[in-house]
Coordinates of C-alpha atoms in Angstrom, one line a residue:
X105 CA 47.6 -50.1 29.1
X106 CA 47.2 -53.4 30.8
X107 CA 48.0 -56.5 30.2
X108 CA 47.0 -60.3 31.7
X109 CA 47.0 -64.2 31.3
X110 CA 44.4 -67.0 33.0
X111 CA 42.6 -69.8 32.3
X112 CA 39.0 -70.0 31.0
X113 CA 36.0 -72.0 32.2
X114 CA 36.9 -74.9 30.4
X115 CA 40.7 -75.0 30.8
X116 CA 42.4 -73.3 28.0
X117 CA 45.3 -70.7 28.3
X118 CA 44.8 -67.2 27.7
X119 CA 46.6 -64.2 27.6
X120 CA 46.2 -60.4 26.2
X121 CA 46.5 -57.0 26.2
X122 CA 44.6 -53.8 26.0
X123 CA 44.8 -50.2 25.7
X124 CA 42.7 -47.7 27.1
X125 CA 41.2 -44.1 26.6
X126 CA 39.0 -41.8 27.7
X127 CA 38.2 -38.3 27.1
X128 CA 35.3 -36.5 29.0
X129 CA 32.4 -38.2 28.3
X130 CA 33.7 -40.6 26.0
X131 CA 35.6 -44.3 26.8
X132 CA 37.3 -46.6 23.9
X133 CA 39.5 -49.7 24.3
X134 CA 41.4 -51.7 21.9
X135 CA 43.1 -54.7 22.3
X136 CA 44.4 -58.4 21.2
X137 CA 43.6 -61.6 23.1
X138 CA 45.3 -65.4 22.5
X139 CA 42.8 -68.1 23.3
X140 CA 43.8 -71.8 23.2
X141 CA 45.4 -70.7 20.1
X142 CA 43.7 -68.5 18.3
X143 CA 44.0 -64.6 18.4
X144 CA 41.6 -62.2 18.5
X145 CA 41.0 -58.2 18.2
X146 CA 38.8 -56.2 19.7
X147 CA 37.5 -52.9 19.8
X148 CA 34.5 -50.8 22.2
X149 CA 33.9 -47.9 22.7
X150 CA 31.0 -46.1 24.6
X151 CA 29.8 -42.3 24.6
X152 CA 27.3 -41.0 27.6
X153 CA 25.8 -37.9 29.2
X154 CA 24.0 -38.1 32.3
X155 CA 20.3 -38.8 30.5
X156 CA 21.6 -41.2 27.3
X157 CA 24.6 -43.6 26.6
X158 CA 25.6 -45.2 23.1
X159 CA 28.0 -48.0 22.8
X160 CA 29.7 -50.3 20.2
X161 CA 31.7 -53.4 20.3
X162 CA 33.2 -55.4 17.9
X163 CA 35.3 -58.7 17.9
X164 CA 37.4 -60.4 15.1
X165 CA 39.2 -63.8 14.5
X166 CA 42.2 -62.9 12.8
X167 CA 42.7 -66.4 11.4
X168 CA 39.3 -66.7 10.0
X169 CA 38.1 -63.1 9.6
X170 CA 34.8 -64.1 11.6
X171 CA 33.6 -61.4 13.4
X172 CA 30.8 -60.6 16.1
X173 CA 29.4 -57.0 16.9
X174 CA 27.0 -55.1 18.9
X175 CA 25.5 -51.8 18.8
X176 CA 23.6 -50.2 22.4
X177 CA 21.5 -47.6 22.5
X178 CA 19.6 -46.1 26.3
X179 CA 18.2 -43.5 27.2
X180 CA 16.4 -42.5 30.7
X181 CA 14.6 -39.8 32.0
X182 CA 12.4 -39.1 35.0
X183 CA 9.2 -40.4 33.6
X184 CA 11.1 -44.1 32.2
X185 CA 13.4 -45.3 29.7
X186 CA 14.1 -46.7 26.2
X187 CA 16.8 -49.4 25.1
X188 CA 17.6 -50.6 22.0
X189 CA 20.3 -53.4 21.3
X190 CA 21.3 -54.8 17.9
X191 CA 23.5 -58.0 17.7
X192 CA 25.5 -59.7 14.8
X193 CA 27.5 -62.7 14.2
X194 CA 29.0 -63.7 11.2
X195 CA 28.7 -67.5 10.0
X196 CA 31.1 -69.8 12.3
X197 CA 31.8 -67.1 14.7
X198 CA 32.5 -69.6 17.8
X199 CA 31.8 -72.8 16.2
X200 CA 28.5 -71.4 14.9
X201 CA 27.6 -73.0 11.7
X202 CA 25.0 -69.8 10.7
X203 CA 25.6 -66.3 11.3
X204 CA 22.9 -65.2 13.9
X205 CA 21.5 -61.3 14.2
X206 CA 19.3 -59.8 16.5
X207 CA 17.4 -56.2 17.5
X208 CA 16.1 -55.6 21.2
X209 CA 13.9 -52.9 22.2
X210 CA 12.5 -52.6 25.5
X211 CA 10.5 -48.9 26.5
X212 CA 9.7 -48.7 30.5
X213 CA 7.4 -45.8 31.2
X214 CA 6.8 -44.8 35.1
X215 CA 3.9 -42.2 35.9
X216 CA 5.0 -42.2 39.9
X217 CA 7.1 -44.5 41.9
X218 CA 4.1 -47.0 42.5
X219 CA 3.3 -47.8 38.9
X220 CA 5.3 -49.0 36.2
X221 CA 4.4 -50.0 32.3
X222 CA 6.7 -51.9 30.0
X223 CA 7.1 -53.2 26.3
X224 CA 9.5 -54.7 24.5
X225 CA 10.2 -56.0 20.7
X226 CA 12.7 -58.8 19.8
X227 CA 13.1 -59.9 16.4
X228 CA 16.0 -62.7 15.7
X229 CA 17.0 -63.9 12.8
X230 CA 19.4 -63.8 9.6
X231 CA 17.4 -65.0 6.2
X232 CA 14.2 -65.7 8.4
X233 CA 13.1 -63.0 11.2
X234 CA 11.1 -64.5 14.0
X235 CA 9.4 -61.7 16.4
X236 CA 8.7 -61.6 20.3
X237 CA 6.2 -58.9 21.3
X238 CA 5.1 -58.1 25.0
X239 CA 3.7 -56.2 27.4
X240 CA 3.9 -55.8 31.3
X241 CA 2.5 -53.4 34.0
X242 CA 3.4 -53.5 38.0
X243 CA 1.9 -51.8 40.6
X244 CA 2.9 -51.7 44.8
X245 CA -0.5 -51.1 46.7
X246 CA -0.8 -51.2 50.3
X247 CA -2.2 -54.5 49.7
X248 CA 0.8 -56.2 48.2
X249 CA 2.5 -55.8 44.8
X250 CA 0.6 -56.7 41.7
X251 CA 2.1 -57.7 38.1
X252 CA 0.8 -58.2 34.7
X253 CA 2.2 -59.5 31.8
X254 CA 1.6 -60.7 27.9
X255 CA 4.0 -61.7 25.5
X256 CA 3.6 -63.1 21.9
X257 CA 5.7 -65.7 20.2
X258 CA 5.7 -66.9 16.9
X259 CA 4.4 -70.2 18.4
X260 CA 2.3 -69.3 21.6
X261 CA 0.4 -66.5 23.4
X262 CA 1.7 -66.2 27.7
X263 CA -0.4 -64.6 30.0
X264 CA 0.8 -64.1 33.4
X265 CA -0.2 -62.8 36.5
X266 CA 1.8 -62.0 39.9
X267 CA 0.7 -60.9 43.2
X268 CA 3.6 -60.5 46.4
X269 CA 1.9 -60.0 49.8
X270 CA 3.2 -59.8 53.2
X271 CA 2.1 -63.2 55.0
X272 CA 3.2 -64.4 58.8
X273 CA 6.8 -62.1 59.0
X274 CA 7.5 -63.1 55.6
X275 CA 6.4 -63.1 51.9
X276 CA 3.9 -65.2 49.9
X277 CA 4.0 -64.7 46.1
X278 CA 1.3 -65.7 43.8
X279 CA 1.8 -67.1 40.1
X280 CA -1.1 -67.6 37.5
X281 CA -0.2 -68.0 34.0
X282 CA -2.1 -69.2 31.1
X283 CA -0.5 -70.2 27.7
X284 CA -2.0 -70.4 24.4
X285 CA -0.4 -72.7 21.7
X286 CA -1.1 -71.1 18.5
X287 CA -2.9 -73.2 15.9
X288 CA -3.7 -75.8 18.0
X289 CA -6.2 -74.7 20.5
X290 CA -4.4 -76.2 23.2
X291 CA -3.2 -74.1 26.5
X292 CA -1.6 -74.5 29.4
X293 CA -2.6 -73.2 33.1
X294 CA -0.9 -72.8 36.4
X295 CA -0.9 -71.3 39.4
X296 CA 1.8 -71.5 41.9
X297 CA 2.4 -70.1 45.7
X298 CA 5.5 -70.1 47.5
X299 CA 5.9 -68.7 51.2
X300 CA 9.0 -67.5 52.2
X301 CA 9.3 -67.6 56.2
X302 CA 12.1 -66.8 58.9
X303 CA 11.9 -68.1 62.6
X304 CA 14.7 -68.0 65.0
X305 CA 16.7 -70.9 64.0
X306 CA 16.6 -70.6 60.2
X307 CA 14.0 -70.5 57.3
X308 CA 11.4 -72.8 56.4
X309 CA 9.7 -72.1 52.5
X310 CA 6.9 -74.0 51.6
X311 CA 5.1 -74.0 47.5
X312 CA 2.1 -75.2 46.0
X313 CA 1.1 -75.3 42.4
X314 CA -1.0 -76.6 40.1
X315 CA -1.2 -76.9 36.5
X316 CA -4.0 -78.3 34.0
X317 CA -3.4 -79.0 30.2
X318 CA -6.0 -79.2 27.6
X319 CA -4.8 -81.9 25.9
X320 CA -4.7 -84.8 28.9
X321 CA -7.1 -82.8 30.6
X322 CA -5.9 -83.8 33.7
X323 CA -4.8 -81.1 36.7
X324 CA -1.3 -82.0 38.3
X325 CA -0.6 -80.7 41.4
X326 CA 3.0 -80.5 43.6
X327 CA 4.2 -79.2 46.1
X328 CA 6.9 -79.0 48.3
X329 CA 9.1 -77.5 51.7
X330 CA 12.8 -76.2 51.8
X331 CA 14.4 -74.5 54.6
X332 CA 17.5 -74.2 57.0
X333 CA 17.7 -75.1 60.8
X334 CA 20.9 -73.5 63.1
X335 CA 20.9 -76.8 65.2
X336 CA 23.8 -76.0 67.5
X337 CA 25.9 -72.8 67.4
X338 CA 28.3 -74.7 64.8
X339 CA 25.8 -77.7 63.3
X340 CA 23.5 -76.1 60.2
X341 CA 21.3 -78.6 58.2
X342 CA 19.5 -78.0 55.4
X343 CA 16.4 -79.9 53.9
X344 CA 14.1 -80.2 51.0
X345 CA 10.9 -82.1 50.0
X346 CA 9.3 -82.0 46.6
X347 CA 5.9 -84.2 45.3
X348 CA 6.1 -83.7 41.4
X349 CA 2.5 -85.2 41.4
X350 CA 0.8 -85.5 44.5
X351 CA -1.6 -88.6 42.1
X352 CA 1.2 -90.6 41.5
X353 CA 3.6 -89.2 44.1
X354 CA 6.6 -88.8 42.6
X355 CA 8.4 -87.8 45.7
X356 CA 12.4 -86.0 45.7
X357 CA 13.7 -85.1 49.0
X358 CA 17.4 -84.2 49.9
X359 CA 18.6 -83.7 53.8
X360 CA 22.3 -82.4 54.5
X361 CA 24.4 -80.3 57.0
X362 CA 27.5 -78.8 57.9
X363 CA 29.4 -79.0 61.0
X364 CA 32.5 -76.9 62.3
X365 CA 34.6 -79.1 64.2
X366 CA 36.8 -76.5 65.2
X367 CA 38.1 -73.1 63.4
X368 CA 40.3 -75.2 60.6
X369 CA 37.7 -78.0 60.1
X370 CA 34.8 -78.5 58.5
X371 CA 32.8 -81.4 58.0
X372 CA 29.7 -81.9 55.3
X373 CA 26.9 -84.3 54.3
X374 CA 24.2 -84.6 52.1
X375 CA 21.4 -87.3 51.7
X376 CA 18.7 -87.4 48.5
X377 CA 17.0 -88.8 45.7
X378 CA 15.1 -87.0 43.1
X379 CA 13.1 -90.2 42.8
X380 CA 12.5 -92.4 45.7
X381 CA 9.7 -94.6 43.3
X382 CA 12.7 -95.2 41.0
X383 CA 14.9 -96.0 44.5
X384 CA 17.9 -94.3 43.2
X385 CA 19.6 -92.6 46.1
X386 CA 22.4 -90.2 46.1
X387 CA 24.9 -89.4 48.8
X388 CA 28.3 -87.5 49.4
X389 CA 30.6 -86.4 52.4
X390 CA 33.5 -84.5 53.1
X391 CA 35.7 -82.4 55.0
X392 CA 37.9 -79.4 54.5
X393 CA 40.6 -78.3 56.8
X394 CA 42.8 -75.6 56.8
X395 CA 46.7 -76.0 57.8
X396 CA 48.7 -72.5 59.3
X397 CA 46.2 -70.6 56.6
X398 CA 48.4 -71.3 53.7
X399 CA 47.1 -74.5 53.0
X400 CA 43.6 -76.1 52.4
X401 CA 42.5 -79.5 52.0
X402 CA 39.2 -81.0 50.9
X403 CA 38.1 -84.6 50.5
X404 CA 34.7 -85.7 49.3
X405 CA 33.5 -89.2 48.9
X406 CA 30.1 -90.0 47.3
X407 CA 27.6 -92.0 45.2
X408 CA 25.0 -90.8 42.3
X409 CA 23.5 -94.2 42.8
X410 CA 24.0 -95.6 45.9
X411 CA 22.0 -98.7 44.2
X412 CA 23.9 -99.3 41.4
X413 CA 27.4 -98.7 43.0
X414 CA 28.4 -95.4 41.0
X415 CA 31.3 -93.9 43.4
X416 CA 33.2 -90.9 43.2
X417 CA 35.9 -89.9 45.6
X418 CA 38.2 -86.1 45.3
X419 CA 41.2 -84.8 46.5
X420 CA 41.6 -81.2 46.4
X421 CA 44.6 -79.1 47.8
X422 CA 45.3 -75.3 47.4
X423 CA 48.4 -74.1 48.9
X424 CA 49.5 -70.5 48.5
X425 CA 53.5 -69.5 48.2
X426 CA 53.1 -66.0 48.8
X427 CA 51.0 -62.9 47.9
X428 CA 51.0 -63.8 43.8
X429 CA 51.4 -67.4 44.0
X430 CA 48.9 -70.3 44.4
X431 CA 49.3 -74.5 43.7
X432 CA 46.0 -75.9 42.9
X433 CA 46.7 -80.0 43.0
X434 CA 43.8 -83.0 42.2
X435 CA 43.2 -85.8 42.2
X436 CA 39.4 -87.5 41.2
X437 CA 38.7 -91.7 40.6
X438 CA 34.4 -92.8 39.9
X439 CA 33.4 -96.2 39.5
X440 CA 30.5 -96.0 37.0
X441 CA 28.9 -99.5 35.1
X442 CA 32.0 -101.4 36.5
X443 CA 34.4 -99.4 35.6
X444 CA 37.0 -97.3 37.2
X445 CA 38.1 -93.8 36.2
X446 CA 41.1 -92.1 37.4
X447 CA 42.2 -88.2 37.3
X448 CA 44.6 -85.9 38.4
X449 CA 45.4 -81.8 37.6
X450 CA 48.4 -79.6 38.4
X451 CA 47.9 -75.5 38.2
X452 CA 49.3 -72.4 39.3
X453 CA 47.9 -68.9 40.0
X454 CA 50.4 -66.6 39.2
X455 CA 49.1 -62.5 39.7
X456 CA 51.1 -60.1 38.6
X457 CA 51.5 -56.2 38.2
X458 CA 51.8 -54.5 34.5
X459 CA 54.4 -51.2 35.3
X460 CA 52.6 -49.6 32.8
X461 CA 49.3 -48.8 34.0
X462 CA 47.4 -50.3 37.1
X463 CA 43.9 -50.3 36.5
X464 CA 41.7 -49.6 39.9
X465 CA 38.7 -48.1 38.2
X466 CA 36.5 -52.1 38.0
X467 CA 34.2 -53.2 39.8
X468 CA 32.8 -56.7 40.0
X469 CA 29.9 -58.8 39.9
X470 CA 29.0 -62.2 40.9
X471 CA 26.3 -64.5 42.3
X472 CA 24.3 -67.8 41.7
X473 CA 20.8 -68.3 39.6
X474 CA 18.4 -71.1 41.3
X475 CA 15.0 -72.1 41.3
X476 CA 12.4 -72.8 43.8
X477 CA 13.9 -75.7 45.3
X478 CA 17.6 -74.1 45.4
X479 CA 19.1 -76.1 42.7
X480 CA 21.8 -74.2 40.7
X481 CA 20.2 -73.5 37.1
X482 CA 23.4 -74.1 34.8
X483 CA 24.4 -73.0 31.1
X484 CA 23.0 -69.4 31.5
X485 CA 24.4 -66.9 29.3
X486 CA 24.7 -63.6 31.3
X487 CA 25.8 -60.4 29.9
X488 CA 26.8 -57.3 32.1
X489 CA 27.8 -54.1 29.9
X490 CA 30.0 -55.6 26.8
X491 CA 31.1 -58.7 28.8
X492 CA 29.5 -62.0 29.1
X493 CA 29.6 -65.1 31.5
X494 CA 27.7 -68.3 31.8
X495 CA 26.7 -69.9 35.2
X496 CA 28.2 -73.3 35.7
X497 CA 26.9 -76.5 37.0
X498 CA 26.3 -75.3 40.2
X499 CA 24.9 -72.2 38.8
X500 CA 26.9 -70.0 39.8
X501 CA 28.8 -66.8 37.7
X502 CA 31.1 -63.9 37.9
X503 CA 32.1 -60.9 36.1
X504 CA 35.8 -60.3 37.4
X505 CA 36.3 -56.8 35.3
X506 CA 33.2 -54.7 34.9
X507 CA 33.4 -51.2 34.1
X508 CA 31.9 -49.0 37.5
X509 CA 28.8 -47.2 36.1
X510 CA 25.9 -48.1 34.8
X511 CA 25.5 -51.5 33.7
X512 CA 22.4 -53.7 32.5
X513 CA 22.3 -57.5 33.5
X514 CA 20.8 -59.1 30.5
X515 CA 20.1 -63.3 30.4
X516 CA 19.8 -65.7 27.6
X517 CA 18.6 -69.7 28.5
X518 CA 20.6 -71.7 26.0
X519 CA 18.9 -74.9 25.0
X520 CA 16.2 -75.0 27.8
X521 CA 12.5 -75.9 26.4
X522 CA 10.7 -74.4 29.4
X523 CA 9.9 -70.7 30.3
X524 CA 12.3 -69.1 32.8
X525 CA 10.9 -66.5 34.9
X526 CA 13.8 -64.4 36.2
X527 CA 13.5 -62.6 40.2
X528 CA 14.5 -59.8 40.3
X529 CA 13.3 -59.6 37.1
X530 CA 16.1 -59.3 34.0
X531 CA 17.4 -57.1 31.9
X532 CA 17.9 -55.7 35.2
X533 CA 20.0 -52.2 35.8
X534 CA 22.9 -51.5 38.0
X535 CA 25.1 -48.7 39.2
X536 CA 28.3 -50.5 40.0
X537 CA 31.0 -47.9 42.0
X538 CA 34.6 -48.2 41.6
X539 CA 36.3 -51.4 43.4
X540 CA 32.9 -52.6 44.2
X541 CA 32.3 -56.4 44.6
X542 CA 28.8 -56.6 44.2
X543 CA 26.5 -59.8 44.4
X544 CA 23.6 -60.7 42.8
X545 CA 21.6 -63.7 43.6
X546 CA 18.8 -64.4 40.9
X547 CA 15.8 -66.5 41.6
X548 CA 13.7 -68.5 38.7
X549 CA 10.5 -69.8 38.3
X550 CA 9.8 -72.4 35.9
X551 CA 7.0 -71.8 33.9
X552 CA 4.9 -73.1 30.9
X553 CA 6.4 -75.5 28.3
X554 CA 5.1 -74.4 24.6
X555 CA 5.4 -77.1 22.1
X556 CA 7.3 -75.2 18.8
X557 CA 10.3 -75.1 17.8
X558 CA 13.0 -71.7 18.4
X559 CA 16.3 -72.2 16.3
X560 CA 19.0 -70.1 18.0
X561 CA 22.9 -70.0 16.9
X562 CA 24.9 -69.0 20.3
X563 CA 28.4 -69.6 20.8
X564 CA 30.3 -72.1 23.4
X565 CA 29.9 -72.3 27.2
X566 CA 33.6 -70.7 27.9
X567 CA 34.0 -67.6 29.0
X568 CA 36.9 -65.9 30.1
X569 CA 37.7 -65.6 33.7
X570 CA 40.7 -62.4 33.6
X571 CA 40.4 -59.2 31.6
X572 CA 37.6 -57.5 29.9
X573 CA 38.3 -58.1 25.8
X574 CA 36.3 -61.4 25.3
X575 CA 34.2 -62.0 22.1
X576 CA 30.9 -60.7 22.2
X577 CA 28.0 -63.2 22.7
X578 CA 24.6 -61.4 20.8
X579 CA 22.0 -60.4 22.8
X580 CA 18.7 -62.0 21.8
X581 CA 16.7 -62.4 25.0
X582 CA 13.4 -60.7 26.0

């Protein structure tokens, strides 16, 4: 048994506790969490043998009897694998107002280790069903590795081509992808290359691409440089340039770096505007010391405008009292449209042992989602096993309690209108060992924007950040 209390992402208190079994081949776990005031049960349970593994969880509000479950199927063998995942909700299950159900299938077949062919099925929906179809084959040659996909919405057709190569010490990847509006005759093309290139004193990744749509039937074309630069043994910078339109050059650039003034200190800056035309300039520094290694302090000072005057200054300290013990104070103030905002927080971190049971056997699993130009990608729903997380502004995530094993990292892009391609590429399998903290760093690639229109019921951005009994979040991505 096992029992624990924290804080979720967006500040509310929670607390629970669980009981667990196993016997041989089989795992279950039962338990009751408190969340900002409401209590929940839960209940999983998962059977395996070395080539299949069946799951189940379910979830219940005992206040309002609304529920969410989900149902796993997998199986593997030499030659590939098939997956098949069925999600429920009822109506209001975390603020929903419709209950929401989905079934996944996804079938990987693999002749030898070169060559790989896929399909999946998604169909979503409660009174009306909507269906995703697709297809997708890779192959490594001594050329490069090649990949082809097709997948079919209920409002488009996507085409897609990919092609990785060696080029100058490093890698060049190649995009091509054409989408076909359906019942419109309208599509979409683009083609993209990114470099990705190492010298001595840091990295330097330069992109192209280029997309033409019917319907203006004009080609834009962008492109862009990021990279990091070791200037001194303790002075890093970092740097980014990006045209939007290289016609009406929409130009965003951002410069910054980081200096260690001595083993406590550290000292930051950033410079950038994600529109020079528009002349809005954005700027921020700060510093973070360290005092005897009990202490930490960090100040920031910056502007999202520098031309309009927005401010914002932070005060951050953390000072641990011992092993189990750790003060978090804050204090924030902006000055936005003429006005002034002041803020200030007070929390502890208290860690504690349960007599009862001390559970070692976890592993976890953390990392950060961003795209080309290394900007976090926020509001991504990530599930790993029964548990879920979403990144945060910085996109960032982390899955504090994972259950060493086999686990598949699944994704789901709340309300974002524009394909996300994921790298590596997701649902992505793990094998997590015991007291492993592994990280995962996932790359995207924004794609073509269909016109259309996907209604999707998915619950809150707050997830918790101790234990492993949260409600389940449905599984309805591709």
């Amino acid at each position: 048994m096992r029992a624990f209390a924290g804080e979720t992402t967006d500040g509310r208190f929670t607390a629970g506790a669980a009981l667990d079994y196993k016997a041989g081949a089989a795992t279950a776990q039962v338990g009751l969490q408190g969340i900002g005031g409401q209590t929940f049960a839960t209940a999983e349970g998962t059977f395996s043998t070395p080539q299949a593994k069946v799951g189940g969880a379910f979830a219940i509000n005992l206040g309002t009897h609304q529920f969410s479950t989900r149902f796993q199927a997998d199986y593997k063998e030499s030659w590939g694998s098939l997956n098949a995942t069925y999600a429920r909700t009822s109506a209001g299950w975390s603020g929903q107002g419709k209950g929401s159900q989905s079934l996944q299938t996804k079938l990987a077949l693999q002749p030898s280790k070169d060559l790989t062919f896929g399909a999946f099925a998604n169909v979503v929906g409660v009174s009306e069903l909507q269906t995703t179809f697709g297809v997708s084959m890779s192959a490594r040659t001594p050329l490069g590795a090649f990949g082809a996909h097709y997948t079919l919405t209920p409002t488009s057709h996507l085409l897609q081509g990919t092609f990785s190569q060696p080029f100058l010490g490093g890698t060049l990847d190649h995009n091509a992808s054409m989408t076909y509006l359906r019942g419109m005759d309208d599509a979409l093309f683009q083609y993209s290359a990114t470099a990705k290139l190492k010298h001595p004193k840091g990295t330097v990744d330069p992109t192209l691409s280029v997309n033409f749509d019917t319907r203006t039937q004009r080609p834009i074309v962008s492109a862009g440089v990021k990279g990091t630069a070791t200037v001194l043994p303790d002075l890093s910078l970092n740097y980014a340039v990006h045209i939007a339109d290289l016609v009406q050059g929409k130009l965003s650039a951002t410069v910054g770096g980081k200096y260690k003034l001595n083993p406590e200190t550290e000292l930051t800056a950033q410079l950038g505007s994600t529109d020079f035309g528009l002349g809005k300039v954005s700027a921020t520094v700060g510093a973070k010391h360290n005092f005897s290694g009990s202490t930490q302090v960090a100040v920031q000072l910056g502007s999202s405008d520098l031309g309009r005057r927005q401010m914002q200054a932070s005060l951050d300290i953390k000072h641990k009292l011992n092993d189990t013990t750790q003060l978090t104070m804050g204090a924030t103030t902006s000055h936005t449209n003429g006005n002034w905002q002041v803020g200030a927080r007070l929390a502890a971190r208290v860690t504690f042992d349960v007599p009862m049971h001390e559970r070692l056997d976890i592993a976890q699993l953390s990392g950060r989602i961003a795209d080309d130009e290394g900007r976090g990608v926020p509001n991504v729903i990530l599930r790993a096993g029964s548990t879920a997380t979403v990144t945060d502004a910085n996109g960032r995530y982390a899955f504090l309690a994972l259950t060493p094993g086999i686990t598949t990292v699944s994704a789901l892009v709340g309300d974002s209108s524009e394909e996300l391609l994921f790298n590596p590429e997701l649902p992505v399998t793990l094998t997590l060992a015991s007291k492993e903290k592994r990280v995962l760093n996932i790359q995207v690639k924004r794609a073509a924007r269909v016109r259309g229109q996907l209604a999707l019921n998915l619950p809150p951005n707050n997830t918790l950040q101790a234990g492993g009994l949260m409600p389940e979040v449905p599984d309805v991505t591709s």
